[in-house]
Amino acid sequence: MQAVWQGYLDMPPVTRAYSTACVAVTLAVQLELISPLQLYFNWNLIVYDLQLWRLMTSFCYFGSFGFSFFFNLMFTHRYCQMLEEGSFRGKTSDFVFMFLFGMAFMIICGIFVSQLFLGQAFTIMLVYVWSRRNPYLRMNFFGVLNFQAPYLPWVILLLSILVGNNAVVDFLGIACGHFYYFLQDVFPRQQNGFKILETPLILKWLFDPPPVATVVVDETQRAGGFDWGINGEEPQPEAQQLPQNGGAGDN
C-alpha cells in the first residue's frame, strides 16, 4: 500500500489532479452520491440554469467501474503523464494551457455534435499530441500491429469503428489534437509564421516556479578586502623580510 501511495505522489501534478478527479467522480456515481444526469454536457443547462460544473464533469466521467472505465483511465493517465514528463517537462503552465485549449475546443464542438461526455475525446487529443511529438517511436498494439507513433490515434479510431463505438468521439479528439499541434508546433516554424498560442501570464504565475535570482558579485567587492589577482588567481603573499643584523636578541 505504501508503494501505491508513493507512486501516486510521484505523479506529475496535472496528471495526478486529472486522474484523481476522474476516479472521484466515478466513485461518487458508484456510491449514488450523484447521478450521471448531473454530470453530462448540456449547453442549455449550463447557460440558462448556470450549471457550470458540467463544463468540468463532462470530461471526468468515463462510465461506471468496469473494463471500459479502467481501460480509458489507464490510457488517459499513461499519455497524460508521458506528455507532462516529456515535451512539457518544467512547463506546467503550458501543459495546463493545452488542457484549457482542448476543453474549450471540445465544448464548442460539443454544442453542435451533441456529445454527452467528452473525456474519451480528450484522451484521444492527448494521444494525438504525444504521437506527433514522438514521430519515430515504434508502437506495438496488442502484439498484432507494429507501426510508428503518429499512426496510433488512427489505429484507435479504426478499433472503435470495428467494435461499434461512436467514431465521432475519436474524430473530435483527433481534430482537436491536430489543431493544437498545428498552431503550436507547425505554423510558427513556417515562412512568415508566428506564435499564435501564448500561455497567459496568470498561468505562468500560478503554476511555474519563480525564477532563481542570480547574484553577481563585483570582483572589487569580494570578501577579504584585498586584490584577488588577475584572471581570478589569488596572488602569492610577499616573502617576509628578514632582519639584516641577526635576531631580536642581538646587542
mmCIF file of C-alpha atoms in Angstrom:
data_model
loop_
_atom_site.group_PDB
_atom_site.id
_atom_site.type_symbol
_atom_site.label_atom_id
_atom_site.label_comp_id
_atom_site.label_asym_id
_atom_site.label_seq_id
_atom_site.Cartn_x
_atom_site.Cartn_y
_atom_site.Cartn_z
ATOM 1 C CA MET A 1 0.000 0.000 0.000
ATOM 2 C CA GLN A 2 2.893 2.300 0.763
ATOM 3 C CA ALA A 3 4.304 1.707 -2.730
ATOM 4 C CA VAL A 4 0.946 2.564 -4.315
ATOM 5 C CA TRP A 5 0.688 5.781 -2.309
ATOM 6 C CA GLN A 6 4.272 6.723 -3.152
ATOM 7 C CA GLY A 7 3.590 6.078 -6.841
ATOM 8 C CA TYR A 8 0.571 8.357 -6.599
ATOM 9 C CA LEU A 9 2.654 11.118 -5.002
ATOM 10 C CA ASP A 10 5.335 10.716 -7.679
ATOM 11 C CA MET A 11 2.885 11.537 -10.474
ATOM 12 C CA PRO A 12 3.388 14.950 -12.074
ATOM 13 C CA PRO A 13 0.845 17.453 -10.687
ATOM 14 C CA VAL A 14 -1.522 17.893 -13.638
ATOM 15 C CA THR A 15 -1.722 14.151 -14.320
ATOM 16 C CA ARG A 16 -2.353 13.471 -10.633
ATOM 17 C CA ALA A 17 -5.088 16.102 -10.410
ATOM 18 C CA TYR A 18 -6.937 14.942 -13.534
ATOM 19 C CA SER A 19 -6.679 11.228 -12.687
ATOM 20 C CA THR A 20 -7.916 11.918 -9.152
ATOM 21 C CA ALA A 21 -10.888 13.899 -10.471
ATOM 22 C CA CYS A 22 -11.867 11.061 -12.827
ATOM 23 C CA VAL A 23 -11.715 8.441 -10.064
ATOM 24 C CA ALA A 24 -13.515 10.691 -7.543
ATOM 25 C CA VAL A 25 -16.402 11.464 -9.906
ATOM 26 C CA THR A 26 -16.835 7.816 -10.877
ATOM 27 C CA LEU A 27 -16.682 6.704 -7.235
ATOM 28 C CA ALA A 28 -19.322 9.270 -6.295
ATOM 29 C CA VAL A 29 -21.612 7.864 -9.000
ATOM 30 C CA GLN A 30 -21.000 4.287 -7.830
ATOM 31 C CA LEU A 31 -21.901 5.272 -4.253
ATOM 32 C CA GLU A 32 -25.023 7.004 -5.607
ATOM 33 C CA LEU A 33 -23.972 10.335 -4.162
ATOM 34 C CA ILE A 34 -24.540 11.898 -7.551
ATOM 35 C CA SER A 35 -26.175 10.809 -10.788
ATOM 36 C CA PRO A 36 -24.679 10.783 -14.304
ATOM 37 C CA LEU A 37 -27.616 13.014 -15.230
ATOM 38 C CA GLN A 38 -25.965 15.724 -13.150
ATOM 39 C CA LEU A 39 -22.641 15.347 -14.971
ATOM 40 C CA TYR A 40 -23.215 15.162 -18.707
ATOM 41 C CA PHE A 41 -22.609 18.052 -21.097
ATOM 42 C CA ASN A 42 -25.775 20.068 -21.746
ATOM 43 C CA TRP A 43 -25.286 23.547 -23.129
ATOM 44 C CA ASN A 44 -28.796 24.736 -22.277
ATOM 45 C CA LEU A 45 -28.456 23.729 -18.623
ATOM 46 C CA ILE A 46 -25.039 25.387 -18.477
ATOM 47 C CA VAL A 47 -26.223 28.677 -19.962
ATOM 48 C CA TYR A 48 -29.773 29.034 -18.673
ATOM 49 C CA ASP A 49 -29.562 27.186 -15.329
ATOM 50 C CA LEU A 50 -25.922 28.139 -14.670
ATOM 51 C CA GLN A 51 -24.903 24.532 -14.009
ATOM 52 C CA LEU A 52 -21.307 25.459 -14.728
ATOM 53 C CA TRP A 53 -19.838 22.331 -13.148
ATOM 54 C CA ARG A 54 -20.908 20.400 -16.257
ATOM 55 C CA LEU A 55 -18.069 22.120 -18.131
ATOM 56 C CA MET A 56 -15.667 20.042 -15.999
ATOM 57 C CA THR A 57 -17.590 16.906 -15.033
ATOM 58 C CA SER A 58 -18.286 16.005 -18.665
ATOM 59 C CA PHE A 59 -14.521 15.422 -19.004
ATOM 60 C CA CYS A 60 -14.169 13.376 -15.811
ATOM 61 C CA TYR A 61 -16.730 10.587 -16.193
ATOM 62 C CA PHE A 62 -15.818 7.513 -18.255
ATOM 63 C CA GLY A 63 -18.758 5.388 -17.142
ATOM 64 C CA SER A 64 -19.290 3.057 -14.198
ATOM 65 C CA PHE A 65 -16.491 0.869 -12.858
ATOM 66 C CA GLY A 66 -15.672 -1.860 -15.332
ATOM 67 C CA PHE A 67 -13.283 -2.788 -18.136
ATOM 68 C CA SER A 68 -14.149 0.280 -20.217
ATOM 69 C CA PHE A 69 -13.552 2.641 -17.297
ATOM 70 C CA PHE A 70 -10.190 1.158 -16.321
ATOM 71 C CA PHE A 71 -9.033 0.986 -19.940
ATOM 72 C CA ASN A 72 -9.894 4.645 -20.553
ATOM 73 C CA LEU A 73 -8.394 5.745 -17.242
ATOM 74 C CA MET A 74 -5.180 3.805 -17.880
ATOM 75 C CA PHE A 75 -4.893 5.267 -21.379
ATOM 76 C CA THR A 76 -5.561 8.788 -20.118
ATOM 77 C CA HIS A 77 -3.095 8.500 -17.243
ATOM 78 C CA ARG A 78 -0.361 6.974 -19.403
ATOM 79 C CA TYR A 79 -0.316 9.531 -22.192
ATOM 80 C CA CYS A 80 -1.037 12.477 -19.929
ATOM 81 C CA GLN A 81 1.943 11.546 -17.766
ATOM 82 C CA MET A 82 4.242 10.918 -20.731
ATOM 83 C CA LEU A 83 3.383 14.323 -22.152
ATOM 84 C CA GLU A 84 3.862 16.103 -18.832
ATOM 85 C CA GLU A 85 7.185 14.361 -18.157
ATOM 86 C CA GLY A 86 8.305 14.629 -21.769
ATOM 87 C CA SER A 87 7.769 17.641 -24.011
ATOM 88 C CA PHE A 88 6.107 19.616 -21.180
ATOM 89 C CA ARG A 89 8.722 18.868 -18.516
ATOM 90 C CA GLY A 90 9.301 22.010 -16.454
ATOM 91 C CA LYS A 91 6.477 23.784 -18.339
ATOM 92 C CA THR A 92 3.435 23.067 -16.186
ATOM 93 C CA SER A 93 1.708 26.311 -17.172
ATOM 94 C CA ASP A 94 1.991 25.389 -20.880
ATOM 95 C CA PHE A 95 0.514 21.959 -20.135
ATOM 96 C CA VAL A 96 -2.406 23.483 -18.222
ATOM 97 C CA PHE A 97 -2.948 25.878 -21.128
ATOM 98 C CA MET A 98 -3.110 22.906 -23.510
ATOM 99 C CA PHE A 99 -5.743 21.362 -21.209
ATOM 100 C CA LEU A 100 -7.817 24.553 -21.286
ATOM 101 C CA PHE A 101 -7.429 24.901 -25.054
ATOM 102 C CA GLY A 102 -8.551 21.309 -25.637
ATOM 103 C CA MET A 103 -11.517 21.616 -23.288
ATOM 104 C CA ALA A 104 -12.655 24.885 -24.880
ATOM 105 C CA PHE A 105 -12.344 23.401 -28.379
ATOM 106 C CA MET A 106 -14.374 20.319 -27.439
ATOM 107 C CA ILE A 107 -17.019 22.316 -25.589
ATOM 108 C CA ILE A 108 -17.599 24.427 -28.709
ATOM 109 C CA CYS A 109 -17.759 21.313 -30.890
ATOM 110 C CA GLY A 110 -19.934 19.538 -28.325
ATOM 111 C CA ILE A 111 -22.637 22.150 -28.808
ATOM 112 C CA PHE A 112 -23.067 21.028 -32.411
ATOM 113 C CA VAL A 113 -22.323 17.278 -32.314
ATOM 114 C CA SER A 114 -24.426 16.520 -29.192
ATOM 115 C CA GLN A 115 -21.832 14.597 -27.204
ATOM 116 C CA LEU A 116 -22.832 13.879 -23.601
ATOM 117 C CA PHE A 117 -19.365 13.091 -22.212
ATOM 118 C CA LEU A 118 -16.128 14.474 -23.611
ATOM 119 C CA GLY A 119 -13.496 12.584 -21.607
ATOM 120 C CA GLN A 120 -12.758 9.974 -24.275
ATOM 121 C CA ALA A 121 -12.293 12.641 -26.948
ATOM 122 C CA PHE A 122 -9.960 14.487 -24.589
ATOM 123 C CA THR A 123 -7.901 11.304 -24.162
ATOM 124 C CA ILE A 124 -7.553 10.955 -27.938
ATOM 125 C CA MET A 125 -6.348 14.563 -28.083
ATOM 126 C CA LEU A 126 -3.593 13.757 -25.563
ATOM 127 C CA VAL A 127 -2.633 10.666 -27.565
ATOM 128 C CA TYR A 128 -2.515 12.666 -30.806
ATOM 129 C CA VAL A 129 -0.264 15.419 -29.433
ATOM 130 C CA TRP A 130 2.059 12.852 -27.822
ATOM 131 C CA SER A 131 2.256 10.790 -31.011
ATOM 132 C CA ARG A 132 3.142 13.776 -33.198
ATOM 133 C CA ARG A 133 5.883 14.833 -30.789
ATOM 134 C CA ASN A 134 7.373 11.327 -30.837
ATOM 135 C CA PRO A 135 7.224 10.584 -34.577
ATOM 136 C CA TYR A 136 9.976 7.928 -34.717
ATOM 137 C CA LEU A 137 8.858 5.787 -31.805
ATOM 138 C CA ARG A 138 7.770 2.286 -32.791
ATOM 139 C CA MET A 139 4.495 1.023 -31.316
ATOM 140 C CA ASN A 140 3.143 -2.479 -30.824
ATOM 141 C CA PHE A 141 -0.631 -2.735 -30.486
ATOM 142 C CA PHE A 142 -1.663 -5.855 -28.537
ATOM 143 C CA GLY A 143 1.221 -7.763 -30.145
ATOM 144 C CA VAL A 144 -0.529 -7.681 -33.536
ATOM 145 C CA LEU A 145 0.250 -4.389 -35.266
ATOM 146 C CA ASN A 146 3.614 -2.638 -35.499
ATOM 147 C CA PHE A 147 3.631 0.994 -36.560
ATOM 148 C CA GLN A 148 5.141 4.362 -35.785
ATOM 149 C CA ALA A 149 3.626 6.566 -33.093
ATOM 150 C CA PRO A 150 1.827 9.103 -35.382
ATOM 151 C CA TYR A 151 -0.481 6.312 -36.568
ATOM 152 C CA LEU A 152 -1.672 5.453 -33.039
ATOM 153 C CA PRO A 153 -4.759 7.757 -32.990
ATOM 154 C CA TRP A 154 -5.908 6.324 -36.316
ATOM 155 C CA VAL A 155 -5.445 2.758 -35.077
ATOM 156 C CA ILE A 156 -7.615 3.624 -32.067
ATOM 157 C CA LEU A 157 -10.216 5.143 -34.399
ATOM 158 C CA LEU A 158 -10.236 2.001 -36.539
ATOM 159 C CA LEU A 159 -10.608 -0.176 -33.442
ATOM 160 C CA SER A 160 -13.552 1.949 -32.255
ATOM 161 C CA ILE A 161 -15.282 1.510 -35.599
ATOM 162 C CA LEU A 162 -14.703 -2.263 -35.558
ATOM 163 C CA VAL A 163 -16.216 -2.705 -32.093
ATOM 164 C CA GLY A 164 -19.174 -0.470 -32.921
ATOM 165 C CA ASN A 165 -18.317 2.573 -30.809
ATOM 166 C CA ASN A 166 -19.217 6.116 -31.800
ATOM 167 C CA ALA A 167 -16.418 7.224 -34.135
ATOM 168 C CA VAL A 168 -17.437 10.888 -33.791
ATOM 169 C CA VAL A 169 -15.787 10.982 -30.352
ATOM 170 C CA ASP A 170 -12.434 9.842 -31.764
ATOM 171 C CA PHE A 171 -12.697 12.218 -34.734
ATOM 172 C CA LEU A 172 -13.338 15.069 -32.319
ATOM 173 C CA GLY A 173 -10.229 14.205 -30.283
ATOM 174 C CA ILE A 174 -8.063 13.860 -33.397
ATOM 175 C CA ALA A 175 -9.318 17.181 -34.792
ATOM 176 C CA CYS A 176 -8.618 18.981 -31.519
ATOM 177 C CA GLY A 177 -5.152 17.426 -31.178
ATOM 178 C CA HIS A 178 -4.235 18.291 -34.756
ATOM 179 C CA PHE A 179 -5.475 21.858 -34.382
ATOM 180 C CA TYR A 180 -3.345 22.360 -31.265
ATOM 181 C CA TYR A 181 -0.299 20.663 -32.817
ATOM 182 C CA PHE A 182 -0.552 22.755 -35.984
ATOM 183 C CA LEU A 183 -0.892 26.074 -34.144
ATOM 184 C CA GLN A 184 1.781 25.279 -31.574
ATOM 185 C CA ASP A 185 4.406 23.247 -33.453
ATOM 186 C CA VAL A 186 3.892 23.648 -37.208
ATOM 187 C CA PHE A 187 2.669 27.114 -38.125
ATOM 188 C CA PRO A 188 5.246 29.108 -36.076
ATOM 189 C CA ARG A 189 8.041 27.301 -37.997
ATOM 190 C CA GLN A 190 6.638 28.133 -41.439
ATOM 191 C CA GLN A 191 7.922 31.001 -43.521
ATOM 192 C CA ASN A 192 6.264 34.175 -42.211
ATOM 193 C CA GLY A 193 4.764 32.093 -39.408
ATOM 194 C CA PHE A 194 4.403 33.369 -35.877
ATOM 195 C CA LYS A 195 3.376 32.041 -32.485
ATOM 196 C CA ILE A 196 -0.401 32.098 -32.027
ATOM 197 C CA LEU A 197 -0.880 30.193 -28.784
ATOM 198 C CA GLU A 198 0.767 32.039 -25.918
ATOM 199 C CA THR A 199 0.373 30.844 -22.349
ATOM 200 C CA PRO A 200 -1.241 33.623 -20.270
ATOM 201 C CA LEU A 201 0.946 35.209 -17.620
ATOM 202 C CA ILE A 202 -1.562 34.336 -14.906
ATOM 203 C CA LEU A 203 -0.983 30.622 -15.607
ATOM 204 C CA LYS A 204 2.777 31.101 -15.518
ATOM 205 C CA TRP A 205 2.438 32.889 -12.184
ATOM 206 C CA LEU A 206 0.215 30.152 -10.744
ATOM 207 C CA PHE A 207 1.978 27.020 -11.967
ATOM 208 C CA ASP A 208 5.607 27.792 -12.802
ATOM 209 C CA PRO A 209 8.198 28.125 -10.028
ATOM 210 C CA PRO A 210 9.637 31.613 -9.608
ATOM 211 C CA PRO A 211 12.996 32.102 -11.310
ATOM 212 C CA VAL A 212 16.015 31.769 -9.086
ATOM 213 C CA ALA A 213 17.772 35.110 -8.740
ATOM 214 C CA THR A 214 21.444 35.089 -9.680
ATOM 215 C CA VAL A 215 23.599 37.386 -7.574
ATOM 216 C CA VAL A 216 26.534 38.896 -9.460
ATOM 217 C CA VAL A 217 29.391 39.845 -7.156
ATOM 218 C CA ASP A 218 31.622 42.717 -8.159
ATOM 219 C CA GLU A 219 35.201 41.478 -8.354
ATOM 220 C CA THR A 220 36.394 44.527 -6.440
ATOM 221 C CA GLN A 221 33.941 43.867 -3.594
ATOM 222 C CA ARG A 222 34.891 40.296 -2.744
ATOM 223 C CA ALA A 223 35.154 39.216 0.861
ATOM 224 C CA GLY A 224 38.537 39.840 2.403
ATOM 225 C CA GLY A 225 39.045 43.352 1.103
ATOM 226 C CA PHE A 226 42.159 42.678 -0.967
ATOM 227 C CA ASP A 227 43.063 42.241 -4.598
ATOM 228 C CA TRP A 228 42.389 38.696 -5.841
ATOM 229 C CA GLY A 229 44.835 38.959 -8.681
ATOM 230 C CA ILE A 230 44.481 38.804 -12.441
ATOM 231 C CA ASN A 231 42.189 36.197 -14.050
ATOM 232 C CA GLY A 232 40.777 35.213 -10.676
ATOM 233 C CA GLU A 233 44.077 33.830 -9.385
ATOM 234 C CA GLU A 234 44.890 34.564 -5.799
ATOM 235 C CA PRO A 235 48.231 36.415 -5.554
ATOM 236 C CA GLN A 236 51.001 34.815 -3.586
ATOM 237 C CA PRO A 237 51.975 36.616 -0.364
ATOM 238 C CA GLU A 238 55.226 38.524 -0.489
ATOM 239 C CA ALA A 239 58.266 36.944 1.152
ATOM 240 C CA GLN A 240 58.843 38.199 4.676
ATOM 241 C CA GLN A 241 61.906 40.404 5.044
ATOM 242 C CA LEU A 242 64.370 39.008 7.500
ATOM 243 C CA PRO A 243 66.422 41.384 9.648
ATOM 244 C CA GLN A 244 69.875 42.069 8.265
ATOM 245 C CA ASN A 245 71.838 42.056 11.532
ATOM 246 C CA GLY A 246 70.580 38.994 13.265
ATOM 247 C CA GLY A 247 67.638 38.368 15.534
ATOM 248 C CA ALA A 248 65.913 40.492 18.096
ATOM 249 C CA GLY A 249 68.306 39.429 20.805
ATOM 250 C CA ASP A 250 71.424 40.984 19.204
ATOM 251 C CA ASN A 251 73.203 43.650 21.132
#
